[in-house]
JSON list of C-alpha atoms in Angstrom, two decimals:
[
{"chain": "A", "resi": 1, "resn": "MET", "atom": "CA", "xyz": [-30.11, -4.79, 20.71]},
{"chain": "A", "resi": 2, "resn": "LYS", "atom": "CA", "xyz": [-26.32, -4.54, 20.80]},
{"chain": "A", "resi": 3, "resn": "HIS", "atom": "CA", "xyz": [-26.07, -8.30, 20.18]},
{"chain": "A", "resi": 4, "resn": "ASN", "atom": "CA", "xyz": [-28.08, -7.95, 16.94]},
{"chain": "A", "resi": 5, "resn": "LEU", "atom": "CA", "xyz": [-25.84, -5.12, 15.76]},
{"chain": "A", "resi": 6, "resn": "ASN", "atom": "CA", "xyz": [-22.77, -7.29, 16.39]},
{"chain": "A", "resi": 7, "resn": "ILE", "atom": "CA", "xyz": [-24.27, -10.12, 14.35]},
{"chain": "A", "resi": 8, "resn": "GLU", "atom": "CA", "xyz": [-25.08, -7.68, 11.54]},
{"chain": "A", "resi": 9, "resn": "ARG", "atom": "CA", "xyz": [-21.49, -6.41, 11.52]},
{"chain": "A", "resi": 10, "resn": "ASP", "atom": "CA", "xyz": [-20.22, -10.00, 11.48]},
{"chain": "A", "resi": 11, "resn": "ARG", "atom": "CA", "xyz": [-22.52, -10.79, 8.57]},
{"chain": "A", "resi": 12, "resn": "GLU", "atom": "CA", "xyz": [-21.13, -7.77, 6.70]},
{"chain": "A", "resi": 13, "resn": "LEU", "atom": "CA", "xyz": [-17.61, -9.09, 7.32]},
{"chain": "A", "resi": 14, "resn": "LEU", "atom": "CA", "xyz": [-18.65, -12.49, 5.97]},
{"chain": "A", "resi": 15, "resn": "LEU", "atom": "CA", "xyz": [-20.09, -10.89, 2.84]},
{"chain": "A", "resi": 16, "resn": "GLY", "atom": "CA", "xyz": [-16.81, -9.04, 2.43]},
{"chain": "A", "resi": 17, "resn": "LEU", "atom": "CA", "xyz": [-14.91, -12.30, 2.83]},
{"chain": "A", "resi": 18, "resn": "ALA", "atom": "CA", "xyz": [-17.08, -13.96, 0.18]},
{"chain": "A", "resi": 19, "resn": "ARG", "atom": "CA", "xyz": [-16.15, -11.09, -2.20]},
{"chain": "A", "resi": 20, "resn": "ASN", "atom": "CA", "xyz": [-12.42, -11.50, -1.39]},
{"chain": "A", "resi": 21, "resn": "ASP", "atom": "CA", "xyz": [-12.38, -8.05, 0.18]},
{"chain": "A", "resi": 22, "resn": "ASP", "atom": "CA", "xyz": [-8.92, -7.50, 1.74]},
{"chain": "A", "resi": 23, "resn": "LYS", "atom": "CA", "xyz": [-10.28, -5.10, 4.37]},
{"chain": "A", "resi": 24, "resn": "ALA", "atom": "CA", "xyz": [-12.79, -7.69, 5.66]},
{"chain": "A", "resi": 25, "resn": "LEU", "atom": "CA", "xyz": [-10.08, -10.34, 5.63]},
{"chain": "A", "resi": 26, "resn": "SER", "atom": "CA", "xyz": [-7.63, -8.24, 7.64]},
{"chain": "A", "resi": 27, "resn": "THR", "atom": "CA", "xyz": [-10.35, -7.16, 10.12]},
{"chain": "A", "resi": 28, "resn": "ILE", "atom": "CA", "xyz": [-11.28, -10.81, 10.74]},
{"chain": "A", "resi": 29, "resn": "TYR", "atom": "CA", "xyz": [-7.58, -11.66, 11.15]},
{"chain": "A", "resi": 30, "resn": "VAL", "atom": "CA", "xyz": [-6.76, -8.80, 13.55]},
{"chain": "A", "resi": 31, "resn": "GLU", "atom": "CA", "xyz": [-9.84, -9.45, 15.72]},
{"chain": "A", "resi": 32, "resn": "ASN", "atom": "CA", "xyz": [-9.60, -13.25, 15.87]},
{"chain": "A", "resi": 33, "resn": "PHE", "atom": "CA", "xyz": [-6.02, -14.43, 15.41]},
{"chain": "A", "resi": 34, "resn": "PRO", "atom": "CA", "xyz": [-4.72, -13.50, 18.92]},
{"chain": "A", "resi": 35, "resn": "ALA", "atom": "CA", "xyz": [-7.27, -15.79, 20.64]},
{"chain": "A", "resi": 36, "resn": "VAL", "atom": "CA", "xyz": [-6.43, -18.65, 18.26]},
{"chain": "A", "resi": 37, "resn": "LEU", "atom": "CA", "xyz": [-2.70, -18.12, 18.82]},
{"chain": "A", "resi": 38, "resn": "ARG", "atom": "CA", "xyz": [-3.22, -18.28, 22.61]},
{"chain": "A", "resi": 39, "resn": "MET", "atom": "CA", "xyz": [-5.27, -21.47, 22.30]},
{"chain": "A", "resi": 40, "resn": "VAL", "atom": "CA", "xyz": [-2.67, -23.19, 20.08]},
{"chain": "A", "resi": 41, "resn": "ILE", "atom": "CA", "xyz": [0.29, -22.20, 22.28]},
{"chain": "A", "resi": 42, "resn": "GLN", "atom": "CA", "xyz": [-1.56, -23.43, 25.39]},
{"chain": "A", "resi": 43, "resn": "HIS", "atom": "CA", "xyz": [-2.07, -26.78, 23.63]},
{"chain": "A", "resi": 44, "resn": "LYS", "atom": "CA", "xyz": [1.44, -27.77, 22.47]},
{"chain": "A", "resi": 45, "resn": "GLY", "atom": "CA", "xyz": [1.60, -25.65, 19.32]},
{"chain": "A", "resi": 46, "resn": "SER", "atom": "CA", "xyz": [3.74, -22.88, 17.85]},
{"chain": "A", "resi": 47, "resn": "GLU", "atom": "CA", "xyz": [2.97, -19.55, 16.21]},
{"chain": "A", "resi": 48, "resn": "ASP", "atom": "CA", "xyz": [3.48, -21.16, 12.77]},
{"chain": "A", "resi": 49, "resn": "ASP", "atom": "CA", "xyz": [0.95, -23.87, 13.72]},
{"chain": "A", "resi": 50, "resn": "ALA", "atom": "CA", "xyz": [-1.51, -21.14, 14.70]},
{"chain": "A", "resi": 51, "resn": "LYS", "atom": "CA", "xyz": [-1.00, -19.30, 11.38]},
{"chain": "A", "resi": 52, "resn": "ASP", "atom": "CA", "xyz": [-1.55, -22.50, 9.38]},
{"chain": "A", "resi": 53, "resn": "LEU", "atom": "CA", "xyz": [-4.57, -23.40, 11.48]},
{"chain": "A", "resi": 54, "resn": "PHE", "atom": "CA", "xyz": [-6.08, -19.94, 11.04]},
{"chain": "A", "resi": 55, "resn": "GLN", "atom": "CA", "xyz": [-5.51, -20.16, 7.28]},
{"chain": "A", "resi": 56, "resn": "GLU", "atom": "CA", "xyz": [-7.35, -23.50, 7.17]},
{"chain": "A", "resi": 57, "resn": "ALA", "atom": "CA", "xyz": [-10.20, -22.11, 9.27]},
{"chain": "A", "resi": 58, "resn": "MET", "atom": "CA", "xyz": [-10.46, -19.10, 6.95]},
{"chain": "A", "resi": 59, "resn": "ILE", "atom": "CA", "xyz": [-10.81, -21.47, 3.99]},
{"chain": "A", "resi": 60, "resn": "VAL", "atom": "CA", "xyz": [-13.69, -23.23, 5.79]},
{"chain": "A", "resi": 61, "resn": "LEU", "atom": "CA", "xyz": [-15.26, -19.85, 6.60]},
{"chain": "A", "resi": 62, "resn": "TYR", "atom": "CA", "xyz": [-14.69, -18.53, 3.06]},
{"chain": "A", "resi": 63, "resn": "GLU", "atom": "CA", "xyz": [-16.39, -21.61, 1.61]},
{"chain": "A", "resi": 64, "resn": "LYS", "atom": "CA", "xyz": [-19.35, -21.22, 3.99]},
{"chain": "A", "resi": 65, "resn": "ALA", "atom": "CA", "xyz": [-19.60, -17.48, 3.27]},
{"chain": "A", "resi": 66, "resn": "GLN", "atom": "CA", "xyz": [-20.01, -18.29, -0.43]},
{"chain": "A", "resi": 67, "resn": "THR", "atom": "CA", "xyz": [-23.06, -20.50, 0.09]},
{"chain": "A", "resi": 68, "resn": "SER", "atom": "CA", "xyz": [-26.34, -18.60, 0.10]},
{"chain": "A", "resi": 69, "resn": "GLU", "atom": "CA", "xyz": [-27.85, -20.98, 2.69]},
{"chain": "A", "resi": 70, "resn": "PHE", "atom": "CA", "xyz": [-25.24, -20.18, 5.32]},
{"chain": "A", "resi": 71, "resn": "ASP", "atom": "CA", "xyz": [-26.39, -17.75, 7.97]},
{"chain": "A", "resi": 72, "resn": "LEU", "atom": "CA", "xyz": [-24.52, -16.71, 11.07]},
{"chain": "A", "resi": 73, "resn": "TYR", "atom": "CA", "xyz": [-26.39, -17.36, 14.32]},
{"chain": "A", "resi": 74, "resn": "SER", "atom": "CA", "xyz": [-23.50, -17.03, 16.74]},
{"chain": "A", "resi": 75, "resn": "LYS", "atom": "CA", "xyz": [-20.83, -14.34, 16.87]},
{"chain": "A", "resi": 76, "resn": "LEU", "atom": "CA", "xyz": [-18.21, -14.70, 14.15]},
{"chain": "A", "resi": 77, "resn": "LYS", "atom": "CA", "xyz": [-15.50, -14.78, 16.84]},
{"chain": "A", "resi": 78, "resn": "THR", "atom": "CA", "xyz": [-17.21, -17.76, 18.54]},
{"chain": "A", "resi": 79, "resn": "TYR", "atom": "CA", "xyz": [-17.75, -19.55, 15.24]},
{"chain": "A", "resi": 80, "resn": "LEU", "atom": "CA", "xyz": [-14.21, -19.07, 13.94]},
{"chain": "A", "resi": 81, "resn": "TYR", "atom": "CA", "xyz": [-12.66, -20.02, 17.29]},
{"chain": "A", "resi": 82, "resn": "ALA", "atom": "CA", "xyz": [-14.78, -23.18, 17.33]},
{"chain": "A", "resi": 83, "resn": "ILE", "atom": "CA", "xyz": [-13.59, -24.14, 13.83]},
{"chain": "A", "resi": 84, "resn": "CYS", "atom": "CA", "xyz": [-9.95, -23.57, 14.89]},
{"chain": "A", "resi": 85, "resn": "ARG", "atom": "CA", "xyz": [-10.41, -25.53, 18.12]},
{"chain": "A", "resi": 86, "resn": "HIS", "atom": "CA", "xyz": [-12.03, -28.40, 16.27]},
{"chain": "A", "resi": 87, "resn": "LEU", "atom": "CA", "xyz": [-9.25, -28.54, 13.64]},
{"chain": "A", "resi": 88, "resn": "TRP", "atom": "CA", "xyz": [-6.54, -28.32, 16.32]},
{"chain": "A", "resi": 89, "resn": "LEU", "atom": "CA", "xyz": [-8.08, -31.04, 18.51]},
{"chain": "A", "resi": 90, "resn": "LYS", "atom": "CA", "xyz": [-8.28, -33.31, 15.48]},
{"chain": "A", "resi": 91, "resn": "LYS", "atom": "CA", "xyz": [-4.66, -32.58, 14.58]},
{"chain": "A", "resi": 92, "resn": "LEU", "atom": "CA", "xyz": [-3.55, -33.39, 18.16]},
{"chain": "A", "resi": 93, "resn": "GLN", "atom": "CA", "xyz": [-5.64, -36.57, 18.31]},
{"chain": "A", "resi": 94, "resn": "SER", "atom": "CA", "xyz": [-4.85, -38.07, 14.93]},
{"chain": "A", "resi": 95, "resn": "GLY", "atom": "CA", "xyz": [-1.88, -36.21, 13.51]},
{"chain": "A", "resi": 96, "resn": "SER", "atom": "CA", "xyz": [-3.81, -35.53, 10.32]},
{"chain": "A", "resi": 97, "resn": "TRP", "atom": "CA", "xyz": [-6.40, -33.16, 8.91]},
{"chain": "A", "resi": 98, "resn": "GLN", "atom": "CA", "xyz": [-9.97, -34.37, 9.45]},
{"chain": "A", "resi": 99, "resn": "LEU", "atom": "CA", "xyz": [-13.47, -32.99, 9.22]},
{"chain": "A", "resi": 100, "resn": "SER", "atom": "CA", "xyz": [-15.37, -34.49, 12.16]},
{"chain": "A", "resi": 101, "resn": "LEU", "atom": "CA", "xyz": [-16.56, -32.40, 15.07]},
{"chain": "A", "resi": 102, "resn": "PRO", "atom": "CA", "xyz": [-15.74, -33.10, 18.74]},
{"chain": "A", "resi": 103, "resn": "GLU", "atom": "CA", "xyz": [-18.79, -33.50, 20.98]},
{"chain": "A", "resi": 104, "resn": "GLU", "atom": "CA", "xyz": [-18.01, -30.52, 23.21]},
{"chain": "A", "resi": 105, "resn": "LEU", "atom": "CA", "xyz": [-18.48, -28.18, 20.23]},
{"chain": "A", "resi": 106, "resn": "GLU", "atom": "CA", "xyz": [-21.99, -29.32, 19.35]},
{"chain": "A", "resi": 107, "resn": "GLU", "atom": "CA", "xyz": [-23.52, -26.64, 21.57]},
{"chain": "A", "resi": 108, "resn": "VAL", "atom": "CA", "xyz": [-21.28, -23.93, 20.11]},
{"chain": "A", "resi": 109, "resn": "LEU", "atom": "CA", "xyz": [-22.21, -24.81, 16.54]},
{"chain": "A", "resi": 110, "resn": "PRO", "atom": "CA", "xyz": [-25.90, -25.74, 16.52]},
{"chain": "A", "resi": 111, "resn": "ALA", "atom": "CA", "xyz": [-26.14, -24.78, 12.84]},
{"chain": "A", "resi": 112, "resn": "ASP", "atom": "CA", "xyz": [-23.54, -27.39, 11.97]},
{"chain": "A", "resi": 113, "resn": "ASN", "atom": "CA", "xyz": [-25.23, -30.50, 13.34]},
{"chain": "A", "resi": 114, "resn": "HIS", "atom": "CA", "xyz": [-25.14, -31.97, 9.84]},
{"chain": "A", "resi": 115, "resn": "MET", "atom": "CA", "xyz": [-21.41, -32.61, 10.39]},
{"chain": "A", "resi": 116, "resn": "GLU", "atom": "CA", "xyz": [-22.38, -35.19, 13.01]},
{"chain": "A", "resi": 117, "resn": "ASP", "atom": "CA", "xyz": [-24.21, -37.25, 10.41]},
{"chain": "A", "resi": 118, "resn": "HIS", "atom": "CA", "xyz": [-21.99, -40.32, 9.84]},
{"chain": "A", "resi": 119, "resn": "ASP", "atom": "CA", "xyz": [-23.03, -40.93, 6.24]},
{"chain": "A", "resi": 120, "resn": "LYS", "atom": "CA", "xyz": [-22.14, -37.37, 5.33]},
{"chain": "A", "resi": 121, "resn": "LYS", "atom": "CA", "xyz": [-18.85, -37.68, 7.17]},
{"chain": "A", "resi": 122, "resn": "ASP", "atom": "CA", "xyz": [-17.97, -40.86, 5.27]},
{"chain": "A", "resi": 123, "resn": "GLU", "atom": "CA", "xyz": [-18.88, -39.07, 2.06]},
{"chain": "A", "resi": 124, "resn": "GLN", "atom": "CA", "xyz": [-16.64, -36.11, 3.02]},
{"chain": "A", "resi": 125, "resn": "PHE", "atom": "CA", "xyz": [-13.67, -38.40, 3.68]},
{"chain": "A", "resi": 126, "resn": "ARG", "atom": "CA", "xyz": [-14.23, -40.31, 0.44]},
{"chain": "A", "resi": 127, "resn": "ILE", "atom": "CA", "xyz": [-14.40, -37.10, -1.60]},
{"chain": "A", "resi": 128, "resn": "MET", "atom": "CA", "xyz": [-11.42, -35.62, 0.26]},
{"chain": "A", "resi": 129, "resn": "GLU", "atom": "CA", "xyz": [-9.35, -38.71, -0.60]},
{"chain": "A", "resi": 130, "resn": "GLU", "atom": "CA", "xyz": [-10.55, -38.59, -4.21]},
{"chain": "A", "resi": 131, "resn": "SER", "atom": "CA", "xyz": [-9.78, -34.85, -4.40]},
{"chain": "A", "resi": 132, "resn": "MET", "atom": "CA", "xyz": [-6.27, -35.45, -3.04]},
{"chain": "A", "resi": 133, "resn": "GLY", "atom": "CA", "xyz": [-5.81, -38.15, -5.66]},
{"chain": "A", "resi": 134, "resn": "ASN", "atom": "CA", "xyz": [-6.88, -35.77, -8.44]},
{"chain": "A", "resi": 135, "resn": "MET", "atom": "CA", "xyz": [-4.66, -32.88, -7.37]},
{"chain": "A", "resi": 136, "resn": "GLY", "atom": "CA", "xyz": [-1.56, -33.75, -9.30]},
{"chain": "A", "resi": 137, "resn": "GLU", "atom": "CA", "xyz": [1.98, -32.84, -8.35]},
{"chain": "A", "resi": 138, "resn": "PRO", "atom": "CA", "xyz": [3.58, -31.09, -6.57]},
{"chain": "A", "resi": 139, "resn": "CYS", "atom": "CA", "xyz": [0.41, -30.24, -4.60]},
{"chain": "A", "resi": 140, "resn": "LYS", "atom": "CA", "xyz": [-0.49, -33.78, -3.57]},
{"chain": "A", "resi": 141, "resn": "THR", "atom": "CA", "xyz": [2.97, -34.48, -2.13]},
{"chain": "A", "resi": 142, "resn": "ILE", "atom": "CA", "xyz": [3.34, -31.04, -0.53]},
{"chain": "A", "resi": 143, "resn": "LEU", "atom": "CA", "xyz": [0.07, -31.45, 1.40]},
{"chain": "A", "resi": 144, "resn": "GLU", "atom": "CA", "xyz": [0.87, -35.05, 2.36]},
{"chain": "A", "resi": 145, "resn": "ASP", "atom": "CA", "xyz": [4.40, -34.07, 3.43]},
{"chain": "A", "resi": 146, "resn": "TYR", "atom": "CA", "xyz": [3.05, -31.29, 5.63]},
{"chain": "A", "resi": 147, "resn": "TYR", "atom": "CA", "xyz": [-0.15, -32.76, 7.10]},
{"chain": "A", "resi": 148, "resn": "ILE", "atom": "CA", "xyz": [0.62, -36.48, 7.20]},
{"chain": "A", "resi": 149, "resn": "ARG", "atom": "CA", "xyz": [4.43, -36.84, 7.22]},
{"chain": "A", "resi": 150, "resn": "LYS", "atom": "CA", "xyz": [4.79, -33.69, 9.40]},
{"chain": "A", "resi": 151, "resn": "LEU", "atom": "CA", "xyz": [7.71, -32.24, 7.43]},
{"chain": "A", "resi": 152, "resn": "SER", "atom": "CA", "xyz": [8.60, -28.63, 8.22]},
{"chain": "A", "resi": 153, "resn": "MET", "atom": "CA", "xyz": [8.17, -25.87, 5.65]},
{"chain": "A", "resi": 154, "resn": "ALA", "atom": "CA", "xyz": [11.98, -25.59, 5.46]},
{"chain": "A", "resi": 155, "resn": "ASP", "atom": "CA", "xyz": [12.25, -29.31, 4.61]},
{"chain": "A", "resi": 156, "resn": "ILE", "atom": "CA", "xyz": [9.52, -29.02, 2.00]},
{"chain": "A", "resi": 157, "resn": "ALA", "atom": "CA", "xyz": [11.21, -25.93, 0.49]},
{"chain": "A", "resi": 158, "resn": "GLU", "atom": "CA", "xyz": [14.47, -27.88, 0.18]},
{"chain": "A", "resi": 159, "resn": "LYS", "atom": "CA", "xyz": [12.79, -30.99, -1.21]},
{"chain": "A", "resi": 160, "resn": "PHE", "atom": "CA", "xyz": [10.92, -29.08, -3.93]},
{"chain": "A", "resi": 161, "resn": "GLY", "atom": "CA", "xyz": [13.63, -26.51, -4.65]},
{"chain": "A", "resi": 162, "resn": "TYR", "atom": "CA", "xyz": [11.81, -23.43, -3.34]},
{"chain": "A", "resi": 163, "resn": "THR", "atom": "CA", "xyz": [14.00, -20.46, -2.42]},
{"chain": "A", "resi": 164, "resn": "ASN", "atom": "CA", "xyz": [12.77, -20.40, 1.19]},
{"chain": "A", "resi": 165, "resn": "ALA", "atom": "CA", "xyz": [10.14, -21.68, 3.61]},
{"chain": "A", "resi": 166, "resn": "GLU", "atom": "CA", "xyz": [7.89, -18.67, 2.94]},
{"chain": "A", "resi": 167, "resn": "ASN", "atom": "CA", "xyz": [7.68, -19.55, -0.78]},
{"chain": "A", "resi": 168, "resn": "ALA", "atom": "CA", "xyz": [6.89, -23.16, 0.14]},
{"chain": "A", "resi": 169, "resn": "LYS", "atom": "CA", "xyz": [4.15, -21.91, 2.50]},
{"chain": "A", "resi": 170, "resn": "ASN", "atom": "CA", "xyz": [2.63, -19.79, -0.30]},
{"chain": "A", "resi": 171, "resn": "GLN", "atom": "CA", "xyz": [2.63, -22.84, -2.57]},
{"chain": "A", "resi": 172, "resn": "LYS", "atom": "CA", "xyz": [1.00, -24.92, 0.19]},
{"chain": "A", "resi": 173, "resn": "TYR", "atom": "CA", "xyz": [-1.71, -22.25, 0.51]},
{"chain": "A", "resi": 174, "resn": "LYS", "atom": "CA", "xyz": [-2.36, -22.35, -3.27]},
{"chain": "A", "resi": 175, "resn": "CYS", "atom": "CA", "xyz": [-2.53, -26.14, -3.06]},
{"chain": "A", "resi": 176, "resn": "LEU", "atom": "CA", "xyz": [-5.03, -25.94, -0.18]},
{"chain": "A", "resi": 177, "resn": "MET", "atom": "CA", "xyz": [-7.19, -23.55, -2.22]},
{"chain": "A", "resi": 178, "resn": "ARG", "atom": "CA", "xyz": [-7.04, -25.98, -5.14]},
{"chain": "A", "resi": 179, "resn": "LEU", "atom": "CA", "xyz": [-7.92, -28.92, -2.89]},
{"chain": "A", "resi": 180, "resn": "LYS", "atom": "CA", "xyz": [-10.82, -26.87, -1.49]},
{"chain": "A", "resi": 181, "resn": "LYS", "atom": "CA", "xyz": [-12.10, -26.20, -5.02]},
{"chain": "A", "resi": 182, "resn": "LEU", "atom": "CA", "xyz": [-11.81, -29.87, -6.07]},
{"chain": "A", "resi": 183, "resn": "PHE", "atom": "CA", "xyz": [-13.53, -30.94, -2.85]},
{"chain": "A", "resi": 184, "resn": "PHE", "atom": "CA", "xyz": [-16.43, -28.47, -3.02]},
{"chain": "A", "resi": 185, "resn": "ASP", "atom": "CA", "xyz": [-16.98, -29.01, -6.75]},
{"chain": "A", "resi": 186, "resn": "LYS", "atom": "CA", "xyz": [-17.90, -32.59, -5.82]},
{"chain": "A", "resi": 187, "resn": "TYR", "atom": "CA", "xyz": [-19.33, -32.16, -2.32]},
{"chain": "A", "resi": 188, "resn": "LYS", "atom": "CA", "xyz": [-22.38, -29.97, -1.92]},
{"chain": "A", "resi": 189, "resn": "LEU", "atom": "CA", "xyz": [-23.13, -29.13, 1.72]}
]
């Protein structure tokens, strides 16, 4: 019975996230970030990497929370950790941001088997490339500089004339949200 109650609480948190409720967002962060930070540091990353990774995972989760078809079958902690692990493994393997799922996570995310469908994956990449192309500046270059050219936030801040790395990071976050919107306007899961 306790397991069901946990799932219900997690579903409430997801509903809160879908409504942009700050309390739900901070609860999810406080309960899940430490495990993600540990995982990233154990696998050649820094605290900044972990924060960026968590932000990306939250965008994925936020997008899923907004679709009426999405239902949570595993614990939110398990699901969010799996998203982070998948994004981090991809970043380590390829040095860029990708959407495919490593085999060892298939069992953790049974609801997400559709991501293993190659046609859909090709479609995701095509739309992601198209979305990047439609972003306009400075967003397109900021995201490419960070994810592909591996520039630091300090370098990006200097290049674009931001006061500091924190301002550059905020801009990168806005750009990611814009990319997410462009992507999901075209791609319907």
